[in-house]
Coordinates of C-alpha atoms and ligand atoms in Angstrom, one line a residue:
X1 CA 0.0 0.0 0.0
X2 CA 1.0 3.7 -1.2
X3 CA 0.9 5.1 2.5
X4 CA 0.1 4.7 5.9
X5 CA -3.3 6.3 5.4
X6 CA -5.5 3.2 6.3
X7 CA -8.4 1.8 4.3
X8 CA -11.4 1.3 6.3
X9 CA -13.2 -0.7 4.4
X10 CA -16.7 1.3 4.4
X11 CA -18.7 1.3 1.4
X12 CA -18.7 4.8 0.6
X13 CA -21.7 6.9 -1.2
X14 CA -21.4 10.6 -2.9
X15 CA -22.6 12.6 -5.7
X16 CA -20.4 13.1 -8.6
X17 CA -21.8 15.8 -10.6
X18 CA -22.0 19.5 -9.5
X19 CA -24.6 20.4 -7.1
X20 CA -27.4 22.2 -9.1
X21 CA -30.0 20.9 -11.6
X22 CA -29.2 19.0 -14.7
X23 CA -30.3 16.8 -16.8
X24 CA -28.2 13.9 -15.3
X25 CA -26.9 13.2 -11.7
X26 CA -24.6 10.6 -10.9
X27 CA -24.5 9.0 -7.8
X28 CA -21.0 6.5 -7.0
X29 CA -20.6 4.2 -4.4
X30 CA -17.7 2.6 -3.9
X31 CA -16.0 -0.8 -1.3
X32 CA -17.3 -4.3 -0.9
X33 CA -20.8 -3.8 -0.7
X34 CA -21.3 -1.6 -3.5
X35 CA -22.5 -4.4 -5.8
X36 CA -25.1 -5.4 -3.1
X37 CA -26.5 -2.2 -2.5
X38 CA -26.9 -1.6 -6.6
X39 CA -28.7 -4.5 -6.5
X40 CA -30.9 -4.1 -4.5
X41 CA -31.8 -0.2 -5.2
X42 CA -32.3 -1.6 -9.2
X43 CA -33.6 -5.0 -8.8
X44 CA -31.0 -6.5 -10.9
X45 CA -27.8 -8.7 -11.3
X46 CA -25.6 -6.4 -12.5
X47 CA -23.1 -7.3 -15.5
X48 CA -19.6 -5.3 -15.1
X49 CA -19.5 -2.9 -17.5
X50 CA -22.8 -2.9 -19.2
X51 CA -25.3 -0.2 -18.8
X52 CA -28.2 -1.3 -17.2
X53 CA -31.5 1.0 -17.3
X54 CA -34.2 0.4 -14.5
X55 CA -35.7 1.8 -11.8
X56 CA -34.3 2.6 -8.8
X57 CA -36.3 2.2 -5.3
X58 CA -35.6 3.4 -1.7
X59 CA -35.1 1.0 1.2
X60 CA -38.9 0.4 1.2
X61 CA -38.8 -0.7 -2.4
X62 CA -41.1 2.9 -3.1
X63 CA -39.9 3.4 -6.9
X64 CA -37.9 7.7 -6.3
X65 CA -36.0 7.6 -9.6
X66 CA -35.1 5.1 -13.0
X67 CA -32.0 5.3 -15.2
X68 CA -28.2 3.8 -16.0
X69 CA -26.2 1.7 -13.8
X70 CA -22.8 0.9 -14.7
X71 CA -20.9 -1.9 -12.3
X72 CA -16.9 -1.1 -12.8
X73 CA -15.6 -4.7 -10.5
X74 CA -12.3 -3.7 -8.3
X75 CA -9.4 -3.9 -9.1
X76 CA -9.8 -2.4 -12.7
X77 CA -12.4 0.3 -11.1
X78 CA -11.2 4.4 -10.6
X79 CA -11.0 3.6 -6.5
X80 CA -9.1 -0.1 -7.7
X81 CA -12.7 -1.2 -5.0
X82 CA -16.3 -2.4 -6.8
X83 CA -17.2 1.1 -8.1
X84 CA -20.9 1.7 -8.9
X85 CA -22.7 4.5 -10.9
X86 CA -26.3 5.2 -11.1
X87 CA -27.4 7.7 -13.4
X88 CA -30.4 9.6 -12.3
X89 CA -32.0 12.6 -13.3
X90 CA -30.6 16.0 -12.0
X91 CA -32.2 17.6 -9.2
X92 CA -30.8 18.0 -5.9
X93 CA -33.5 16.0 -3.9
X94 CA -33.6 12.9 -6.2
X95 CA -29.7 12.9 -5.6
X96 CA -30.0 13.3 -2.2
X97 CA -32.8 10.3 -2.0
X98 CA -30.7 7.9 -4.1
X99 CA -27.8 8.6 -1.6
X100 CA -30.3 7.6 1.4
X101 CA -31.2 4.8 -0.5
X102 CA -27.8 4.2 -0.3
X103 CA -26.7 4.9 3.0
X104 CA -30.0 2.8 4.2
X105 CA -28.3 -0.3 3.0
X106 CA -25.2 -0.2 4.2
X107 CA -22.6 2.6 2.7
X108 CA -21.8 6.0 4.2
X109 CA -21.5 9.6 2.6
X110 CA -17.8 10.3 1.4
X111 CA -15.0 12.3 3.1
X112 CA -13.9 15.1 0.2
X113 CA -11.7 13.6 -1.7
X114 CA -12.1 10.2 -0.7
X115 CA -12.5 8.2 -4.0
X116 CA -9.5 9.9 -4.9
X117 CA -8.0 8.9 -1.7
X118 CA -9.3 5.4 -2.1
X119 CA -7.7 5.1 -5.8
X120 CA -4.5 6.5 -3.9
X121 CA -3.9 4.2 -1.6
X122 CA -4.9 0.9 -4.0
X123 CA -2.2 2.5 -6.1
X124 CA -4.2 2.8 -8.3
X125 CA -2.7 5.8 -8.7
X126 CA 0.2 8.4 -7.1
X127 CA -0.3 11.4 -5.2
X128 CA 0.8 13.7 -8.1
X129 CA -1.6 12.0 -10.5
X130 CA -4.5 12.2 -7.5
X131 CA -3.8 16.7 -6.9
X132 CA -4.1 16.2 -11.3
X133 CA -7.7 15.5 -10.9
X134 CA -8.3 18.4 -8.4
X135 CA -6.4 21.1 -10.3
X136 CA -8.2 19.9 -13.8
X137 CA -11.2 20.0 -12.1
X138 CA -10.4 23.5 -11.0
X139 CA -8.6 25.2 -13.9
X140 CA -9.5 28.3 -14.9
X141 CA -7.8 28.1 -18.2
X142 CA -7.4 25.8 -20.9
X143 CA -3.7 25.2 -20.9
X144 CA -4.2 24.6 -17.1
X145 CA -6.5 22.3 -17.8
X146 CA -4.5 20.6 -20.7
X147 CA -1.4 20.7 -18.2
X148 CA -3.5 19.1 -15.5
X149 CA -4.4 16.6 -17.6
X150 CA -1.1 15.5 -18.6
X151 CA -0.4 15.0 -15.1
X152 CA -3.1 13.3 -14.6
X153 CA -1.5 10.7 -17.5
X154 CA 1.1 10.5 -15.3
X155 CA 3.9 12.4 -16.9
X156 CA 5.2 14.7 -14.5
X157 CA 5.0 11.1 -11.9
X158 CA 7.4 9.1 -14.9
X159 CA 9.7 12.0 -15.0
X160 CA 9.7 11.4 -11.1
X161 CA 10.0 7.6 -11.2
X162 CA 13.1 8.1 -13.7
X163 CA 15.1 10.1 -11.6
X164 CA 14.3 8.1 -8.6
X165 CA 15.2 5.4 -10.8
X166 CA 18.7 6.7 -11.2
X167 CA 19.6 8.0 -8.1
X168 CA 18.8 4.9 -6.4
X169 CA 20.8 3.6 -9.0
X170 CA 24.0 5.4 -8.1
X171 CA 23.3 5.0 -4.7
X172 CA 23.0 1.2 -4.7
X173 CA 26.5 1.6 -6.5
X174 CA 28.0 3.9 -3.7
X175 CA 26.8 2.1 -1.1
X176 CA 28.1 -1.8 -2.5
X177 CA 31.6 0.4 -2.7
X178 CA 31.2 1.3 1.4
X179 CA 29.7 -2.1 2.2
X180 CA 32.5 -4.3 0.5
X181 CA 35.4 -2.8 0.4
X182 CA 37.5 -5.8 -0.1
X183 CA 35.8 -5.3 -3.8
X184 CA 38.3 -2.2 -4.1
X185 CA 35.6 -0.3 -6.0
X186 CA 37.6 2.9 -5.9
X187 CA 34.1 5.3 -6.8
X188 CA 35.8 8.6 -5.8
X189 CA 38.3 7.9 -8.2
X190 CA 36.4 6.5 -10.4
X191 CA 34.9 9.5 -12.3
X192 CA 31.6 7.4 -13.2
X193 CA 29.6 8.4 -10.2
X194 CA 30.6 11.9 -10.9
X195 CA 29.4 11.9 -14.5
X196 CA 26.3 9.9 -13.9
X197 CA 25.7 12.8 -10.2
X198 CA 26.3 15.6 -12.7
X199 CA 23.8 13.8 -15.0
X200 CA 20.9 13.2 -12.3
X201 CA 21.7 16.8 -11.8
X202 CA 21.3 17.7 -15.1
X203 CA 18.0 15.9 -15.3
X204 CA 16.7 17.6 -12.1
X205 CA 17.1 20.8 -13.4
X206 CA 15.1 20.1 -16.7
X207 CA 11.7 18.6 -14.1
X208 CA 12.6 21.6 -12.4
X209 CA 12.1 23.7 -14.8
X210 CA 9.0 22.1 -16.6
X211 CA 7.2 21.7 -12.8
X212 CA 8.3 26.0 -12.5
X213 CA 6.1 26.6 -15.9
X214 CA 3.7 24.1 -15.2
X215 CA 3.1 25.9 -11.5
X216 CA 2.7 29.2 -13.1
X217 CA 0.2 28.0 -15.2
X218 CA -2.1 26.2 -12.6
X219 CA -1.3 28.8 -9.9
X220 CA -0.2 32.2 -11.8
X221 CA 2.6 34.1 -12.0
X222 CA 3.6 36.7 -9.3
X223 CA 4.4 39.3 -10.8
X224 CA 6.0 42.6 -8.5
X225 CA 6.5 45.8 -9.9
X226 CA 9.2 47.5 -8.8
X227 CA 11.5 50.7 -9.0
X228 CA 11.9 54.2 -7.5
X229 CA 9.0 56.5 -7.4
X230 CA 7.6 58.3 -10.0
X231 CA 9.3 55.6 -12.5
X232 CA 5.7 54.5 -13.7
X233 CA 5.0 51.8 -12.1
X234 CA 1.4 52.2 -11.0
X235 CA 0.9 53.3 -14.6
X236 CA 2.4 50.0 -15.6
X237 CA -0.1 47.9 -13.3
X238 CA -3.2 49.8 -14.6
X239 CA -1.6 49.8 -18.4
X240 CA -1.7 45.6 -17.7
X241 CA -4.8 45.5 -15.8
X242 CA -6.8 47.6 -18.5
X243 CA -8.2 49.4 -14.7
X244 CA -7.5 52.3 -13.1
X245 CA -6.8 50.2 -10.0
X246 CA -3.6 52.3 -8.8
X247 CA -3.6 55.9 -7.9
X248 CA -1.2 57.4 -10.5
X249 CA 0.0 60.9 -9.5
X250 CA 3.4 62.9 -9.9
X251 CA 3.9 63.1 -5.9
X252 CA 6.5 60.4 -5.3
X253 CA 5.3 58.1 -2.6
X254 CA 1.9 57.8 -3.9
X255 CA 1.6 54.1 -3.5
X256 CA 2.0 53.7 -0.2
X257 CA 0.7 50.3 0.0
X258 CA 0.7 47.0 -1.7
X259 CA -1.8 47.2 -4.7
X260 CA -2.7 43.6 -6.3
X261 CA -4.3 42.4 -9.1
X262 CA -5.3 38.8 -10.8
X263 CA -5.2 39.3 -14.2
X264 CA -5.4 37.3 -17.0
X265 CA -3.4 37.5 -20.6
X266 CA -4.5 35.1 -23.3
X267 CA -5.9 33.0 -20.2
X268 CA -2.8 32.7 -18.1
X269 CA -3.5 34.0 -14.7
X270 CA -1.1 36.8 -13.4
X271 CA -1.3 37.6 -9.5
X272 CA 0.5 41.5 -10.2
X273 CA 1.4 43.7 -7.3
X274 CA 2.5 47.0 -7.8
X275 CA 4.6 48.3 -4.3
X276 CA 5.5 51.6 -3.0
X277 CA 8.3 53.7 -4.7
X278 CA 11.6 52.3 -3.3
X279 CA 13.2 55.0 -1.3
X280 CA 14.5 56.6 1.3
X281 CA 11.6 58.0 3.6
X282 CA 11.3 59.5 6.7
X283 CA 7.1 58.9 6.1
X284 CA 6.6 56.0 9.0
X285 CA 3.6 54.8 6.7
X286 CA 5.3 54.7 3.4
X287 CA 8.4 53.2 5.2
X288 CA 5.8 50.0 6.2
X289 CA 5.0 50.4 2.5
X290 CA 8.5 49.9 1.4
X291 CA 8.8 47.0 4.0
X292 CA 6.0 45.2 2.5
X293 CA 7.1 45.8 -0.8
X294 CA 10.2 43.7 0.1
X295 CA 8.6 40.7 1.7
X296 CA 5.9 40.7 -1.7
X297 CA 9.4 40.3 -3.6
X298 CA 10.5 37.7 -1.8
X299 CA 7.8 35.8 -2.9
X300 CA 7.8 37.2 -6.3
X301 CA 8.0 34.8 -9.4
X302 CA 9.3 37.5 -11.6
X303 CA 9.9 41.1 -10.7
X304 CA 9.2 44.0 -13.3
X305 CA 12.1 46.3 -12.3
X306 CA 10.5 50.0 -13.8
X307 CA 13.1 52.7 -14.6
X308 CA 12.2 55.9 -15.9
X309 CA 13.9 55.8 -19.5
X310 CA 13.3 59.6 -19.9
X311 CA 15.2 60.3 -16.8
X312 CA 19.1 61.0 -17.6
X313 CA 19.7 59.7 -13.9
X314 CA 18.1 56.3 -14.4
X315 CA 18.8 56.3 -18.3
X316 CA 21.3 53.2 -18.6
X317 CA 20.4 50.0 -20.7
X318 CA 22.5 48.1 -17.9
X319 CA 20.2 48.2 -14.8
X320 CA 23.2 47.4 -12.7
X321 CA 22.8 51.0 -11.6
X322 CA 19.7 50.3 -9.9
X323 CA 19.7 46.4 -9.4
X324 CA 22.3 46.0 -6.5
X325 CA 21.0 48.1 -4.0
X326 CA 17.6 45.8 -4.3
X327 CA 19.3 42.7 -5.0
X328 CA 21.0 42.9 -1.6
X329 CA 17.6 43.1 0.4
X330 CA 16.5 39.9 -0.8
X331 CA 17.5 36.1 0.5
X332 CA 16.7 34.4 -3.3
X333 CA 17.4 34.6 -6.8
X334 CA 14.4 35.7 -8.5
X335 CA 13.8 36.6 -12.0
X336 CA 13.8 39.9 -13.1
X337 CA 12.3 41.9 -16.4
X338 CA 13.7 45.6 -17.0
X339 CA 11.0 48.0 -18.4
X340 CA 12.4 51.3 -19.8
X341 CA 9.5 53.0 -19.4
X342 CA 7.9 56.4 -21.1
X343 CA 9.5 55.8 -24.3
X344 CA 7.2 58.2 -25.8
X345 CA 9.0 60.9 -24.1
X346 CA 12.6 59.3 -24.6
X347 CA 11.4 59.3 -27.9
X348 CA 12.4 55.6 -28.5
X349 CA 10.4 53.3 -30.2
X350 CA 8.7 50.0 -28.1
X351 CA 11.1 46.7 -28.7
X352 CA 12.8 44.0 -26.6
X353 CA 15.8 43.2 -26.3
X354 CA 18.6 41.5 -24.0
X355 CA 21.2 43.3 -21.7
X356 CA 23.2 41.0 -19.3
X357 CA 21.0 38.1 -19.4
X358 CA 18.0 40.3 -18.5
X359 CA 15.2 40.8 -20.9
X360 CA 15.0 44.4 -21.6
X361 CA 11.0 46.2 -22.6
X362 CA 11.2 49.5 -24.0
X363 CA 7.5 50.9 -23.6
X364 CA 5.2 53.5 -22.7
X365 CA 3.1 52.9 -19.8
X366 CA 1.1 55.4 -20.5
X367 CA 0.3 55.2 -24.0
X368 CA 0.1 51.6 -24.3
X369 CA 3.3 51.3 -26.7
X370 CA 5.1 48.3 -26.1
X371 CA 2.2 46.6 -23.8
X372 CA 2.1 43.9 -26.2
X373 CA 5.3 43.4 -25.8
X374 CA 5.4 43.2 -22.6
X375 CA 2.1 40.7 -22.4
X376 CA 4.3 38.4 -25.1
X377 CA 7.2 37.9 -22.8
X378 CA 5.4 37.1 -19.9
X379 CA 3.2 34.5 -21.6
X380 CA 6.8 32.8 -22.8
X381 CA 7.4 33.2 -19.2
X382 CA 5.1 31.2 -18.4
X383 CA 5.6 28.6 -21.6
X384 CA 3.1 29.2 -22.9
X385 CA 3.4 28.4 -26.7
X386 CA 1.2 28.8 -29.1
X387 CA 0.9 25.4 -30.7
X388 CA -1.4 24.3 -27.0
X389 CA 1.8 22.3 -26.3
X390 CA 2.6 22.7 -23.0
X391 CA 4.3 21.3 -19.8
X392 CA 2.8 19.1 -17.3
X393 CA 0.5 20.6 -14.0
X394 CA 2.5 20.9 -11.0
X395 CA 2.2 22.8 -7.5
X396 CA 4.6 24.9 -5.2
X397 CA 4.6 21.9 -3.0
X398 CA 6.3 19.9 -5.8
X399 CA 8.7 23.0 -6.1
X400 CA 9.8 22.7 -2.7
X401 CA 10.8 19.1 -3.0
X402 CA 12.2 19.3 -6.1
X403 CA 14.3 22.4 -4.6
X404 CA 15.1 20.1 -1.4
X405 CA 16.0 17.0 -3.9
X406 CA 18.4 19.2 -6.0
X407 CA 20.0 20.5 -2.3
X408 CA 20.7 17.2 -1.8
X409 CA 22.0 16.3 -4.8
X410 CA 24.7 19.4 -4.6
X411 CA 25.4 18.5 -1.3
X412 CA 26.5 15.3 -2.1
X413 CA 28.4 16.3 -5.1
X414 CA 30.2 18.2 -2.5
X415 CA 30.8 15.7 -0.6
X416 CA 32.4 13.5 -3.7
X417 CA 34.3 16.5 -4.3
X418 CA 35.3 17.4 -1.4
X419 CA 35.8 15.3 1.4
X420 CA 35.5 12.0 -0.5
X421 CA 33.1 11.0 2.0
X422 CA 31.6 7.7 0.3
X423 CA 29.2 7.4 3.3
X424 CA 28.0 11.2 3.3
X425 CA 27.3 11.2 -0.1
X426 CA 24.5 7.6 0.4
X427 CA 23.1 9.6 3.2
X428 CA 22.5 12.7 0.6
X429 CA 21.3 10.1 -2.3
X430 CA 18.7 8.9 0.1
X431 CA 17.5 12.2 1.3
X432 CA 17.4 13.2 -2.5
X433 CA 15.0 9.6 -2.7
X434 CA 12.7 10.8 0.1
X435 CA 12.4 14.8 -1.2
X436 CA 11.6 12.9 -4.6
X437 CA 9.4 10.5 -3.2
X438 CA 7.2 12.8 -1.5
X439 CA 6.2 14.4 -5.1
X440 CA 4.2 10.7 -5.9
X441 CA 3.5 10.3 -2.7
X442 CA 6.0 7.0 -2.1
X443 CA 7.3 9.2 1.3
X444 CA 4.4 10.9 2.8
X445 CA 3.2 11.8 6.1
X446 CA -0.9 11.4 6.8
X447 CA -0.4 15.0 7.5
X448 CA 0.0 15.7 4.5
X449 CA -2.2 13.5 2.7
X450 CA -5.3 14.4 4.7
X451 CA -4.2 18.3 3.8
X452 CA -4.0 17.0 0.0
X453 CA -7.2 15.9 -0.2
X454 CA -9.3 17.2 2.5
X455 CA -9.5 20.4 -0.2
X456 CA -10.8 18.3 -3.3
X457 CA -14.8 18.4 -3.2
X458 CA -17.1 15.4 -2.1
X459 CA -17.6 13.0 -4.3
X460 CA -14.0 13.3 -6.1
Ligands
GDP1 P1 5.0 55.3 -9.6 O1 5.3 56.2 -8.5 O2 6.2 54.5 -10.0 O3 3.8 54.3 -9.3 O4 4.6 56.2 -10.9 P2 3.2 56.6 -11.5 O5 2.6 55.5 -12.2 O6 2.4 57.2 -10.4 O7 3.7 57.7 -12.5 C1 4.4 58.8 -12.1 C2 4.1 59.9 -13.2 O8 4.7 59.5 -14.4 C3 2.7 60.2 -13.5 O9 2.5 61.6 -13.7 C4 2.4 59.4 -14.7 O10 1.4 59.9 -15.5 C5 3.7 59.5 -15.5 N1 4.0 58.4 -16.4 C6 4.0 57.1 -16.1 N2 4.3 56.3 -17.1 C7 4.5 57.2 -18.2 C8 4.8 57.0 -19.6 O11 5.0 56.0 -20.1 N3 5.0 58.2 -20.3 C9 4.8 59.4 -19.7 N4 4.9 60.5 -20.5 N5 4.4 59.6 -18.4 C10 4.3 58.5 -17.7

């Protein structure tokens, strides 16, 4: 079994469709006495996998609905238990009497999230595969719900299973090298478990990546905008928002708050906060303003870094003059964007370009020039790609312990470099296996798990 969640072996009874009327409502039950319980609400022997159309009576045999029943028999069912469906009509009370009917015989009304659960812990399924289903249910886009979906197939899980695959690998290796070493297997010397580290590595970095796009596309991008006051950067947020959400004066220090925004461009969902002018101020409330804006860019996915391009002081295509005295407030790497803005009175035309490694956006906030521009970038971003291809879904969880597993990974490299510490460097292959295995759910705690899916709905 997947985890040390326990089955209980209840027959469990939900309704699958959305709440509201429709023309069909479906009603599953799944565990050991689902087949019974179909039974006896339809009068039938049920064949598996055959649609079946009858009536369907309450525990007093009174006759509250007709339609399908479909019997899927465990182990090739969604849960990997006898699954069944009955098909009613759609209104919210002949649901909820078919799920009496049920409960009358024997099952009980599903947890949220508990077929899911169910098909978890039967492996019939992993965990990344099981938050799929939740976050296609939920997308809000389509290439969230096409990345979901993928996940759901299980690709982000086989990219998983491959490097767990290898590192266990290598480990197995490292660890038959400590446990005989009569063998002589000199490994430190022997450059192969340095080429095939550098290569799981490698490989990490690539699922990294993907699961980074594949995040912003579920979740959204956070996007801060940032720079010294008056550079345009309320402008910016209402030029992107299509709202005058911002209050965009000439006083410096206007924003003296955190403004945010969900926005979507070509239905990829931007989370964009626009933060008070960085400077020096003796105002104690914009001086909370400019705290704040340094914990939102902490948390930031990308930072817009807004310098006034008309502005001879701030007028440099290398934004080194500005971008040291805010790299040094903050603990990570994040991604940054430079947007020269009011082009229209530098008299520059909108384009994009590269300076440094930086992407470089020469626009007008306020007369939309180079807005488009701006909008293209961020999609790429975000991988977005025209053709619908796209990455797999994945969640910031699954960034954290892809982040932990590649910690580990370097850590041991260290070690092999190092201190030739053959012992060290098992430890650090298994804690790269357990940050890997928490992704599919192999390493979990029930924590976790009952977090995970006490947020699906009931009857997922
Ligand atoms: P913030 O302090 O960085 O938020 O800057 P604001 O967005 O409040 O803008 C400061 C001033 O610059 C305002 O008077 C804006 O109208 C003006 N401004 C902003 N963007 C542009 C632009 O692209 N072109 C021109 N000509 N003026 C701009």
């Amino acid at each position: 079994m997947n985890a040390n969640l326990q089955l209980d072996g209840d027959t469990i009874v939900a309704i699958a469709t959305a709440p509201g009327r429709g023309g069909v409502g479906i009603i599953r039950l799944s565990g050991n006495k689902a087949l019974p319980i179909a039974e006896a609400i339809t009068g039938l022997s049920l064949t598996p996998r055959h649609a079946h159309f009858s009536q369907f009576g309450d525990a007093n045999n009174l006759q509250i609905d007709s339609g399908i029943t479909l019997y899927f028999p465990g182990p090739n069912s969604f849960t990997g238990e006898d699954v069944v469906e009955l098909q009613g009509h759609g209104g919210p009370v002949i649901m909820d009497l078919l799920v009496r009917a049920c409960v009358a015989r024997g099952a009980r009304q599903a947890r949220p999230g508990e077929f899911s659960e169910r098909a978890f812990l039967n492996d019939k399924i992993d965990l990344a595969q099981a938050e799929a289903i939740a976050d296609l249910i939920n997308s809000t886009t389509e290439q969230a719900a096409l990345n979901a979906t993928r996940s759901l197939q299980g690709d982000f899980s086989k990219e998983i299973d491959y490097l767990v695959e290898q590192v266990t690998q290598l480990r197995v290796y490292v660890e038959a090298a400590i446990d005989f070493p009569e063998e002589e297997i000199d490994f430190i010397g022997d450059g192969q478990v340095r080429t095939k580290l550098l290569a799981i590595i490698e490989q990490l970095r690539q699922v990294q990546s993907a699961a980074q796009q594949g995040t912003l596309v579920q979740e959204g991008m956070k996007l801060v905008i940032a720079g010294k006051p008056n550079a345009g950067k309320s402008s910016l947020l209402n030029a992107l928002s299509g709202q005058d959400t911002a209050i965009v004066t000439p006083i410096e220090g206007t924003t003296r708050d955190v403004l945010r925004e969900r926005i979507q461009i070509d239905g990829l969902p931007l989370h964009i906060v626009d933060t008070a002018g960085l400077r020096e101020s003796g105002d104690e409330v914009e001086q909370e303003g400019i705290r704040r804006a340094w914990t939102e860019m902490e948390s930031a996915d990308r930072i817009l870094l807004v310098v006034d391009s008309s502005d001879p002081e701030h007028n440099s295509d290398d934004p080194s003059v500005i971008w040291p005295e805010i790299s040094e407030h903050l603990t990570r790497t994040i991604a940054v964007t430079v947007i020269h803005n009011k082009c229209d009175l530098s008299q520059r035309s909108p384009e994009i370009s590269e300076a440094n490694g930086r992407t470089v956006i020469e626009l007008s906030a306020k007369t939309g020039e180079g807005i488009a521009l701006l909008k293209q970038h961020l999609k790429s971003c975000m991988g977005y790609s025209e053709e619908g291809e796209g990455s797999f879904s994945a969640r910031r969880r699954h960034l954290g312990s892809l982040e932990n597993a590649s910690a580990s990974l370097e850590a041991g490299k260290f070690q092999l470099e190092n201190a030739g510490a053959g012992e060290l460097l098992a430890e650090d292959l298994r804690q790269c296996q357990d940050h890997l295995g928490e992704i599919t759910g192999r390493v979990s705690s029930d924590q976790l798990l009952g977090e995970i899916f006490s947020n699906f709905c009931i009857g997922k």
